[in-house]
Amino acid sequence: MGFSFECQGQCSTTHARAGVFHTPHGVVETPRFMPVGTLANVKTVTPAQLKATGAQMVLANTYHLHLQPGEEIVEEAGGLHQFMQWHGPMLTDSGGFQVFSLSDMRVIEEEGVTFRSPRDGRMIHLTPERSIQIQNALGADVIMAFDECPPYPATYEAVAAATDRTYRWLKRCITAHQRPDQALFGIVQGGVYLDLRQQAARDLVELDLPGYAIGGVSVGEPAEFIEPIVKATAPLLPLNKPRYLMGVGSYREMAQAIAAGVDLFDCVIPTRLGRHGNALVKGERWNLKNAGFRRDHQPIDADCPCYTCQNFTRAYVCHLLRSQEALAYTLISIHNITELIRFTQRIRESILSDRFTTDFAHWLQPRGDR
């Protein structure tokens, strides 16, 4: 039931590293992109299709599963792995992101957060202890501490208060946590203020947790703010523990974060784009509904090994989209998930051969530079 992280190779000129994160349900080779399955389901994709993309670890969301179907039902089914038939490693967010995203439906107090349910209007009271209880019942391998994710923009004083509260809540999460077969990760907050980020990282490291996350990025700040935040934070986190950048799944931001020493990423981008007919192809976004694809009988990406690219053409997917056939969303999502996982796999291979900064030089440049 143990957790461990081993570094297998490191870039000679950056903090980038290739490692293996061991969990009770298998290993995760890092760096790695993790698909998001908010409601115990990666949208439009079956578990078998998901496994074929190369996915090794999948996310679900505590807040949304608490609302529907309820953690008691998931626990009765044998936990998330059995409930959704995904038998690899899993991670659950704590509901802390909803403190940010549902800001017009909640009240924050020291005890916790009170939400108005978007489903039926009832009041939901989520505390650090309740978040951990729910996650213990859901049974994911990695569970996240309940945190306050401050918005952008916010004053220094407001972000400092949220960061301090996140630390106090973390200690309550540690006390409430009851399952040794689940690894509790702490979350570094601090907004765009680097001194708050660095102090938060130092405070969390003293608690000697199984892993650490960097939260509160991609919450409205300009994209160019992400790299300085990660560069100031990641190297302060322990070398022998996994580092997870929450909510980031774009090529450049992942490459730059890996250069700073980050191991794990998640984002809804691949399936959200898929449901809008957009395919990720070598760093570009293609709208496959466009008329130019109607007679294009090539795969989405001839170099991609995914089920979609090995069996179907751009013309066929374009036809499905124009016909509003749900299969289109599945096929594009399969490709997009595969594309982002392959991107992090290629970075892993480049780290092991010490060619990371050469092979990924384009993505390591700041936005706008060529």
PDB file of C-alpha atoms in Angstrom, residues 97-361:
ATOM      1  CA  PHE A  97     -11.151  24.614  -6.914  1.00  0.00           C
ATOM      2  CA  GLN A  98     -14.904  25.081  -6.562  1.00  0.00           C
ATOM      3  CA  VAL A  99     -14.139  27.644  -3.843  1.00  0.00           C
ATOM      4  CA  PHE A 100     -12.758  29.663  -6.753  1.00  0.00           C
ATOM      5  CA  SER A 101     -14.999  28.628  -9.648  1.00  0.00           C
ATOM      6  CA  LEU A 102     -18.304  28.907  -7.733  1.00  0.00           C
ATOM      7  CA  SER A 103     -17.460  32.217  -6.070  1.00  0.00           C
ATOM      8  CA  ASP A 104     -20.978  33.576  -6.623  1.00  0.00           C
ATOM      9  CA  MET A 105     -22.507  30.578  -4.804  1.00  0.00           C
ATOM     10  CA  ARG A 106     -20.363  30.261  -1.690  1.00  0.00           C
ATOM     11  CA  VAL A 107     -19.297  31.882   1.580  1.00  0.00           C
ATOM     12  CA  ILE A 108     -15.818  31.292   3.020  1.00  0.00           C
ATOM     13  CA  GLU A 109     -15.321  31.132   6.795  1.00  0.00           C
ATOM     14  CA  GLU A 110     -12.520  29.757   8.924  1.00  0.00           C
ATOM     15  CA  GLU A 111     -14.507  26.600   9.606  1.00  0.00           C
ATOM     16  CA  GLY A 112     -15.016  25.887   5.895  1.00  0.00           C
ATOM     17  CA  VAL A 113     -17.052  26.883   2.851  1.00  0.00           C
ATOM     18  CA  THR A 114     -20.803  26.908   2.399  1.00  0.00           C
ATOM     19  CA  PHE A 115     -22.000  26.384  -1.186  1.00  0.00           C
ATOM     20  CA  ARG A 116     -25.416  26.643  -2.757  1.00  0.00           C
ATOM     21  CA  SER A 117     -25.784  23.522  -4.862  1.00  0.00           C
ATOM     22  CA  PRO A 118     -26.174  24.330  -8.583  1.00  0.00           C
ATOM     23  CA  ARG A 119     -28.282  21.162  -8.858  1.00  0.00           C
ATOM     24  CA  ASP A 120     -31.094  21.789  -6.400  1.00  0.00           C
ATOM     25  CA  GLY A 121     -30.244  24.942  -4.445  1.00  0.00           C
ATOM     26  CA  ARG A 122     -29.584  23.165  -1.141  1.00  0.00           C
ATOM     27  CA  MET A 123     -26.736  24.380   1.054  1.00  0.00           C
ATOM     28  CA  ILE A 124     -23.553  22.283   1.104  1.00  0.00           C
ATOM     29  CA  HIS A 125     -21.080  22.828   3.951  1.00  0.00           C
ATOM     30  CA  LEU A 126     -17.585  21.637   3.072  1.00  0.00           C
ATOM     31  CA  THR A 127     -14.823  21.750   5.671  1.00  0.00           C
ATOM     32  CA  PRO A 128     -11.295  20.339   5.499  1.00  0.00           C
ATOM     33  CA  GLU A 129     -12.457  17.404   7.604  1.00  0.00           C
ATOM     34  CA  ARG A 130     -15.544  16.763   5.443  1.00  0.00           C
ATOM     35  CA  SER A 131     -13.505  16.944   2.234  1.00  0.00           C
ATOM     36  CA  ILE A 132     -11.111  14.309   3.573  1.00  0.00           C
ATOM     37  CA  GLN A 133     -13.969  12.114   4.799  1.00  0.00           C
ATOM     38  CA  ILE A 134     -15.535  12.204   1.336  1.00  0.00           C
ATOM     39  CA  GLN A 135     -12.222  11.432  -0.349  1.00  0.00           C
ATOM     40  CA  ASN A 136     -11.525   8.584   2.073  1.00  0.00           C
ATOM     41  CA  ALA A 137     -14.895   7.116   1.041  1.00  0.00           C
ATOM     42  CA  LEU A 138     -14.213   7.610  -2.690  1.00  0.00           C
ATOM     43  CA  GLY A 139     -10.939   5.715  -2.353  1.00  0.00           C
ATOM     44  CA  ALA A 140      -8.584   7.328  -4.867  1.00  0.00           C
ATOM     45  CA  ASP A 141      -4.862   6.647  -4.501  1.00  0.00           C
ATOM     46  CA  VAL A 142      -4.004  10.350  -4.130  1.00  0.00           C
ATOM     47  CA  ILE A 143      -6.251  12.823  -2.346  1.00  0.00           C
ATOM     48  CA  MET A 144      -5.817  16.572  -2.201  1.00  0.00           C
ATOM     49  CA  ALA A 145      -5.949  18.883   0.799  1.00  0.00           C
ATOM     50  CA  PHE A 146      -8.885  21.292   0.964  1.00  0.00           C
ATOM     51  CA  ASP A 147      -7.575  24.737   0.047  1.00  0.00           C
ATOM     52  CA  GLU A 148      -8.673  28.270  -0.712  1.00  0.00           C
ATOM     53  CA  CYS A 149      -7.780  29.126  -4.291  1.00  0.00           C
ATOM     54  CA  PRO A 150      -7.651  32.939  -4.581  1.00  0.00           C
ATOM     55  CA  PRO A 151      -8.810  34.559  -7.825  1.00  0.00           C
ATOM     56  CA  TYR A 152      -6.850  36.796 -10.164  1.00  0.00           C
ATOM     57  CA  PRO A 153      -6.631  39.697  -9.684  1.00  0.00           C
ATOM     58  CA  ALA A 154      -6.558  39.921  -5.891  1.00  0.00           C
ATOM     59  CA  THR A 155      -4.683  42.147  -3.472  1.00  0.00           C
ATOM     60  CA  TYR A 156      -1.547  40.982  -1.699  1.00  0.00           C
ATOM     61  CA  GLU A 157      -3.404  41.067   1.619  1.00  0.00           C
ATOM     62  CA  ALA A 158      -6.283  38.945   0.304  1.00  0.00           C
ATOM     63  CA  VAL A 159      -3.954  36.350  -1.218  1.00  0.00           C
ATOM     64  CA  ALA A 160      -1.830  36.238   1.938  1.00  0.00           C
ATOM     65  CA  ALA A 161      -4.953  35.572   4.014  1.00  0.00           C
ATOM     66  CA  ALA A 162      -6.063  32.786   1.635  1.00  0.00           C
ATOM     67  CA  THR A 163      -2.574  31.238   1.685  1.00  0.00           C
ATOM     68  CA  ASP A 164      -2.455  31.266   5.473  1.00  0.00           C
ATOM     69  CA  ARG A 165      -5.919  29.707   5.668  1.00  0.00           C
ATOM     70  CA  THR A 166      -4.870  27.014   3.196  1.00  0.00           C
ATOM     71  CA  TYR A 167      -2.013  26.088   5.541  1.00  0.00           C
ATOM     72  CA  ARG A 168      -4.301  25.946   8.573  1.00  0.00           C
ATOM     73  CA  TRP A 169      -6.804  23.835   6.639  1.00  0.00           C
ATOM     74  CA  LEU A 170      -4.002  21.497   5.521  1.00  0.00           C
ATOM     75  CA  LYS A 171      -3.119  20.696   9.115  1.00  0.00           C
ATOM     76  CA  ARG A 172      -6.770  19.892   9.786  1.00  0.00           C
ATOM     77  CA  CYS A 173      -6.791  17.643   6.696  1.00  0.00           C
ATOM     78  CA  ILE A 174      -3.768  15.757   8.015  1.00  0.00           C
ATOM     79  CA  THR A 175      -5.524  15.166  11.340  1.00  0.00           C
ATOM     80  CA  ALA A 176      -8.725  14.002   9.623  1.00  0.00           C
ATOM     81  CA  HIS A 177      -7.051  11.639   7.134  1.00  0.00           C
ATOM     82  CA  GLN A 178      -7.733   7.989   8.078  1.00  0.00           C
ATOM     83  CA  ARG A 179      -6.485   5.782   5.224  1.00  0.00           C
ATOM     84  CA  PRO A 180      -2.810   4.794   4.851  1.00  0.00           C
ATOM     85  CA  ASP A 181      -3.520   3.486   1.333  1.00  0.00           C
ATOM     86  CA  GLN A 182      -4.237   7.064   0.192  1.00  0.00           C
ATOM     87  CA  ALA A 183      -1.521   9.691  -0.192  1.00  0.00           C
ATOM     88  CA  LEU A 184      -2.518  13.195   0.947  1.00  0.00           C
ATOM     89  CA  PHE A 185      -0.915  15.973  -1.130  1.00  0.00           C
ATOM     90  CA  GLY A 186      -0.623  19.555   0.098  1.00  0.00           C
ATOM     91  CA  ILE A 187      -1.220  22.496  -2.234  1.00  0.00           C
ATOM     92  CA  VAL A 188       1.028  25.549  -2.543  1.00  0.00           C
ATOM     93  CA  GLN A 189      -1.023  28.724  -2.998  1.00  0.00           C
ATOM     94  CA  GLY A 190       0.132  32.344  -3.117  1.00  0.00           C
ATOM     95  CA  GLY A 191      -1.321  33.807  -6.290  1.00  0.00           C
ATOM     96  CA  VAL A 192       1.117  35.789  -8.434  1.00  0.00           C
ATOM     97  CA  TYR A 193       3.118  36.917  -5.382  1.00  0.00           C
ATOM     98  CA  LEU A 194       6.360  34.959  -5.472  1.00  0.00           C
ATOM     99  CA  ASP A 195       7.332  35.611  -1.854  1.00  0.00           C
ATOM    100  CA  LEU A 196       3.993  34.141  -0.709  1.00  0.00           C
ATOM    101  CA  ARG A 197       4.529  31.135  -2.980  1.00  0.00           C
ATOM    102  CA  GLN A 198       8.005  30.498  -1.641  1.00  0.00           C
ATOM    103  CA  GLN A 199       6.990  30.818   2.003  1.00  0.00           C
ATOM    104  CA  ALA A 200       3.995  28.537   1.435  1.00  0.00           C
ATOM    105  CA  ALA A 201       6.265  25.934  -0.178  1.00  0.00           C
ATOM    106  CA  ARG A 202       8.688  26.039   2.760  1.00  0.00           C
ATOM    107  CA  ASP A 203       5.839  25.703   5.264  1.00  0.00           C
ATOM    108  CA  LEU A 204       4.349  22.704   3.473  1.00  0.00           C
ATOM    109  CA  VAL A 205       7.674  20.913   3.101  1.00  0.00           C
ATOM    110  CA  GLU A 206       8.072  20.936   6.890  1.00  0.00           C
ATOM    111  CA  LEU A 207       4.942  18.765   7.153  1.00  0.00           C
ATOM    112  CA  ASP A 208       6.660  15.932   5.198  1.00  0.00           C
ATOM    113  CA  LEU A 209       3.742  14.953   2.983  1.00  0.00           C
ATOM    114  CA  PRO A 210       3.773  12.167   0.342  1.00  0.00           C
ATOM    115  CA  GLY A 211       3.540  14.740  -2.466  1.00  0.00           C
ATOM    116  CA  TYR A 212       2.993  18.396  -3.272  1.00  0.00           C
ATOM    117  CA  ALA A 213       0.909  20.378  -5.735  1.00  0.00           C
ATOM    118  CA  ILE A 214       1.126  23.905  -7.084  1.00  0.00           C
ATOM    119  CA  GLY A 215      -2.399  25.310  -7.246  1.00  0.00           C
ATOM    120  CA  GLY A 216      -4.012  28.588  -8.108  1.00  0.00           C
ATOM    121  CA  VAL A 217      -2.557  28.979 -11.604  1.00  0.00           C
ATOM    122  CA  SER A 218      -4.631  29.250 -14.782  1.00  0.00           C
ATOM    123  CA  VAL A 219      -7.283  31.105 -12.766  1.00  0.00           C
ATOM    124  CA  GLY A 220      -7.443  34.173 -15.001  1.00  0.00           C
ATOM    125  CA  GLU A 221      -3.898  35.505 -14.844  1.00  0.00           C
ATOM    126  CA  PRO A 222      -1.983  36.067 -18.122  1.00  0.00           C
ATOM    127  CA  ALA A 223      -0.327  32.865 -19.325  1.00  0.00           C
ATOM    128  CA  GLU A 224       3.137  34.396 -19.036  1.00  0.00           C
ATOM    129  CA  PHE A 225       2.681  34.602 -15.249  1.00  0.00           C
ATOM    130  CA  ILE A 226       2.641  30.806 -14.898  1.00  0.00           C
ATOM    131  CA  GLU A 227       6.328  30.166 -15.609  1.00  0.00           C
ATOM    132  CA  PRO A 228       7.710  32.576 -12.958  1.00  0.00           C
ATOM    133  CA  ILE A 229       5.331  31.127 -10.350  1.00  0.00           C
ATOM    134  CA  VAL A 230       6.386  27.563 -11.088  1.00  0.00           C
ATOM    135  CA  LYS A 231      10.097  28.418 -11.352  1.00  0.00           C
ATOM    136  CA  ALA A 232       9.971  30.099  -7.945  1.00  0.00           C
ATOM    137  CA  THR A 233       8.069  27.243  -6.312  1.00  0.00           C
ATOM    138  CA  ALA A 234       8.883  23.803  -7.743  1.00  0.00           C
ATOM    139  CA  PRO A 235      12.615  23.708  -6.868  1.00  0.00           C
ATOM    140  CA  LEU A 236      11.724  24.292  -3.198  1.00  0.00           C
ATOM    141  CA  LEU A 237       9.698  21.072  -3.065  1.00  0.00           C
ATOM    142  CA  PRO A 238      11.398  17.790  -2.043  1.00  0.00           C
ATOM    143  CA  LEU A 239      13.390  15.911  -4.650  1.00  0.00           C
ATOM    144  CA  ASN A 240      12.042  12.557  -3.468  1.00  0.00           C
ATOM    145  CA  LYS A 241       8.344  13.468  -3.718  1.00  0.00           C
ATOM    146  CA  PRO A 242       6.086  13.944  -6.772  1.00  0.00           C
ATOM    147  CA  ARG A 243       5.267  17.513  -7.813  1.00  0.00           C
ATOM    148  CA  TYR A 244       1.921  18.242  -9.452  1.00  0.00           C
ATOM    149  CA  LEU A 245       0.905  21.416 -11.320  1.00  0.00           C
ATOM    150  CA  MET A 246      -2.865  21.613 -11.113  1.00  0.00           C
ATOM    151  CA  GLY A 247      -5.096  22.550 -14.023  1.00  0.00           C
ATOM    152  CA  VAL A 248      -2.395  23.043 -16.670  1.00  0.00           C
ATOM    153  CA  GLY A 249      -2.310  21.080 -19.929  1.00  0.00           C
ATOM    154  CA  SER A 250      -1.003  23.356 -22.685  1.00  0.00           C
ATOM    155  CA  TYR A 251       2.205  22.427 -24.493  1.00  0.00           C
ATOM    156  CA  ARG A 252       4.334  25.443 -23.594  1.00  0.00           C
ATOM    157  CA  GLU A 253       3.249  25.673 -19.966  1.00  0.00           C
ATOM    158  CA  MET A 254       3.848  21.951 -19.411  1.00  0.00           C
ATOM    159  CA  ALA A 255       7.306  22.064 -21.033  1.00  0.00           C
ATOM    160  CA  GLN A 256       8.330  25.099 -18.987  1.00  0.00           C
ATOM    161  CA  ALA A 257       6.992  23.566 -15.773  1.00  0.00           C
ATOM    162  CA  ILE A 258       8.850  20.322 -16.468  1.00  0.00           C
ATOM    163  CA  ALA A 259      12.022  22.396 -16.861  1.00  0.00           C
ATOM    164  CA  ALA A 260      11.335  23.716 -13.343  1.00  0.00           C
ATOM    165  CA  GLY A 261      10.973  20.176 -11.957  1.00  0.00           C
ATOM    166  CA  VAL A 262       7.230  19.426 -12.169  1.00  0.00           C
ATOM    167  CA  ASP A 263       6.146  15.804 -12.695  1.00  0.00           C
ATOM    168  CA  LEU A 264       2.348  15.672 -13.099  1.00  0.00           C
ATOM    169  CA  PHE A 265      -0.286  17.727 -14.933  1.00  0.00           C
ATOM    170  CA  ASP A 266      -4.037  17.666 -15.469  1.00  0.00           C
ATOM    171  CA  CYS A 267      -6.466  19.657 -17.575  1.00  0.00           C
ATOM    172  CA  VAL A 268      -9.884  19.317 -19.218  1.00  0.00           C
ATOM    173  CA  ILE A 269      -8.489  20.709 -22.491  1.00  0.00           C
ATOM    174  CA  PRO A 270      -8.395  17.491 -24.587  1.00  0.00           C
ATOM    175  CA  THR A 271     -12.008  16.459 -24.019  1.00  0.00           C
ATOM    176  CA  ARG A 272     -13.406  19.994 -23.950  1.00  0.00           C
ATOM    177  CA  LEU A 273     -11.781  20.724 -27.294  1.00  0.00           C
ATOM    178  CA  GLY A 274     -13.014  17.369 -28.566  1.00  0.00           C
ATOM    179  CA  ARG A 275     -16.622  18.277 -27.757  1.00  0.00           C
ATOM    180  CA  HIS A 276     -16.165  21.440 -29.821  1.00  0.00           C
ATOM    181  CA  GLY A 277     -14.665  19.646 -32.801  1.00  0.00           C
ATOM    182  CA  ASN A 278     -11.098  20.813 -32.227  1.00  0.00           C
ATOM    183  CA  ALA A 279      -8.131  18.456 -32.589  1.00  0.00           C
ATOM    184  CA  LEU A 280      -4.660  19.006 -31.160  1.00  0.00           C
ATOM    185  CA  VAL A 281      -2.047  18.386 -33.855  1.00  0.00           C
ATOM    186  CA  LYS A 282       1.619  19.011 -33.091  1.00  0.00           C
ATOM    187  CA  GLY A 283       0.900  22.076 -31.001  1.00  0.00           C
ATOM    188  CA  GLU A 284      -1.891  23.467 -33.193  1.00  0.00           C
ATOM    189  CA  ARG A 285      -5.668  23.396 -32.843  1.00  0.00           C
ATOM    190  CA  TRP A 286      -7.628  22.332 -35.909  1.00  0.00           C
ATOM    191  CA  ASN A 287     -11.385  22.822 -36.235  1.00  0.00           C
ATOM    192  CA  LEU A 288     -12.305  19.628 -38.053  1.00  0.00           C
ATOM    193  CA  LYS A 289     -15.756  20.952 -38.867  1.00  0.00           C
ATOM    194  CA  ASN A 290     -14.231  23.344 -41.400  1.00  0.00           C
ATOM    195  CA  ALA A 291     -15.176  22.725 -45.049  1.00  0.00           C
ATOM    196  CA  GLY A 292     -11.536  22.211 -45.988  1.00  0.00           C
ATOM    197  CA  PHE A 293     -11.599  18.821 -44.265  1.00  0.00           C
ATOM    198  CA  ARG A 294     -14.664  17.436 -46.111  1.00  0.00           C
ATOM    199  CA  ARG A 295     -12.537  15.708 -48.755  1.00  0.00           C
ATOM    200  CA  ASP A 296      -9.385  15.273 -46.712  1.00  0.00           C
ATOM    201  CA  HIS A 297      -8.868  11.512 -46.518  1.00  0.00           C
ATOM    202  CA  GLN A 298      -5.767  11.589 -44.339  1.00  0.00           C
ATOM    203  CA  PRO A 299      -5.682  10.683 -40.640  1.00  0.00           C
ATOM    204  CA  ILE A 300      -5.915  13.594 -38.211  1.00  0.00           C
ATOM    205  CA  ASP A 301      -2.183  13.030 -37.621  1.00  0.00           C
ATOM    206  CA  ALA A 302      -0.369  10.381 -39.659  1.00  0.00           C
ATOM    207  CA  ASP A 303       2.274  10.100 -36.909  1.00  0.00           C
ATOM    208  CA  CYS A 304      -0.237   9.410 -34.135  1.00  0.00           C
ATOM    209  CA  PRO A 305      -0.768   5.787 -32.991  1.00  0.00           C
ATOM    210  CA  CYS A 306      -4.202   6.408 -31.458  1.00  0.00           C
ATOM    211  CA  TYR A 307      -7.305   4.413 -32.430  1.00  0.00           C
ATOM    212  CA  THR A 308      -8.778   7.398 -34.245  1.00  0.00           C
ATOM    213  CA  CYS A 309      -5.770   8.139 -36.418  1.00  0.00           C
ATOM    214  CA  GLN A 310      -5.189   4.473 -37.204  1.00  0.00           C
ATOM    215  CA  ASN A 311      -8.754   3.909 -38.433  1.00  0.00           C
ATOM    216  CA  PHE A 312     -10.468   7.120 -39.531  1.00  0.00           C
ATOM    217  CA  THR A 313      -9.891  10.167 -41.700  1.00  0.00           C
ATOM    218  CA  ARG A 314     -10.312  13.878 -41.273  1.00  0.00           C
ATOM    219  CA  ALA A 315     -13.141  13.699 -43.831  1.00  0.00           C
ATOM    220  CA  TYR A 316     -15.016  11.119 -41.765  1.00  0.00           C
ATOM    221  CA  VAL A 317     -14.661  13.081 -38.523  1.00  0.00           C
ATOM    222  CA  CYS A 318     -15.711  16.251 -40.363  1.00  0.00           C
ATOM    223  CA  HIS A 319     -18.800  14.389 -41.607  1.00  0.00           C
ATOM    224  CA  LEU A 320     -19.655  13.237 -38.079  1.00  0.00           C
ATOM    225  CA  LEU A 321     -19.302  16.746 -36.716  1.00  0.00           C
ATOM    226  CA  ARG A 322     -21.461  18.261 -39.434  1.00  0.00           C
ATOM    227  CA  SER A 323     -24.037  15.550 -38.780  1.00  0.00           C
ATOM    228  CA  GLN A 324     -23.858  16.195 -35.031  1.00  0.00           C
ATOM    229  CA  GLU A 325     -22.977  12.551 -34.386  1.00  0.00           C
ATOM    230  CA  ALA A 326     -21.687  11.925 -30.851  1.00  0.00           C
ATOM    231  CA  LEU A 327     -19.021   9.550 -32.152  1.00  0.00           C
ATOM    232  CA  ALA A 328     -17.100  12.585 -33.416  1.00  0.00           C
ATOM    233  CA  TYR A 329     -16.540  13.817 -29.866  1.00  0.00           C
ATOM    234  CA  THR A 330     -15.260  10.407 -28.772  1.00  0.00           C
ATOM    235  CA  LEU A 331     -12.855  10.090 -31.700  1.00  0.00           C
ATOM    236  CA  ILE A 332     -11.386  13.566 -31.282  1.00  0.00           C
ATOM    237  CA  SER A 333     -11.126  13.194 -27.497  1.00  0.00           C
ATOM    238  CA  ILE A 334      -9.248   9.903 -27.902  1.00  0.00           C
ATOM    239  CA  HIS A 335      -6.794  11.629 -30.235  1.00  0.00           C
ATOM    240  CA  ASN A 336      -6.397  14.727 -28.053  1.00  0.00           C
ATOM    241  CA  ILE A 337      -5.736  12.761 -24.873  1.00  0.00           C
ATOM    242  CA  THR A 338      -3.218  10.606 -26.720  1.00  0.00           C
ATOM    243  CA  GLU A 339      -1.530  13.705 -28.122  1.00  0.00           C
ATOM    244  CA  LEU A 340      -0.931  15.328 -24.723  1.00  0.00           C
ATOM    245  CA  ILE A 341       0.191  12.082 -23.106  1.00  0.00           C
ATOM    246  CA  ARG A 342       2.600  11.456 -26.007  1.00  0.00           C
ATOM    247  CA  PHE A 343       3.919  15.010 -25.617  1.00  0.00           C
ATOM    248  CA  THR A 344       4.881  14.345 -21.995  1.00  0.00           C
ATOM    249  CA  GLN A 345       6.189  10.878 -22.912  1.00  0.00           C
ATOM    250  CA  ARG A 346       8.477  12.407 -25.532  1.00  0.00           C
ATOM    251  CA  ILE A 347       9.739  14.887 -22.960  1.00  0.00           C
ATOM    252  CA  ARG A 348      10.409  12.002 -20.564  1.00  0.00           C
ATOM    253  CA  GLU A 349      12.475  10.224 -23.240  1.00  0.00           C
ATOM    254  CA  SER A 350      14.371  13.429 -24.021  1.00  0.00           C
ATOM    255  CA  ILE A 351      15.242  13.888 -20.335  1.00  0.00           C
ATOM    256  CA  LEU A 352      16.557  10.341 -20.096  1.00  0.00           C
ATOM    257  CA  SER A 353      18.780  10.977 -23.149  1.00  0.00           C
ATOM    258  CA  ASP A 354      19.651  14.507 -21.904  1.00  0.00           C
ATOM    259  CA  ARG A 355      18.243  16.154 -25.031  1.00  0.00           C
ATOM    260  CA  PHE A 356      15.345  17.982 -23.416  1.00  0.00           C
ATOM    261  CA  THR A 357      16.509  21.557 -23.966  1.00  0.00           C
ATOM    262  CA  THR A 358      17.511  20.733 -27.547  1.00  0.00           C
ATOM    263  CA  ASP A 359      14.481  18.731 -28.617  1.00  0.00           C
ATOM    264  CA  PHE A 360      11.941  21.020 -26.917  1.00  0.00           C
ATOM    265  CA  ALA A 361      13.671  24.376 -27.384  1.00  0.00           C
TER     266      ALA A 361
END
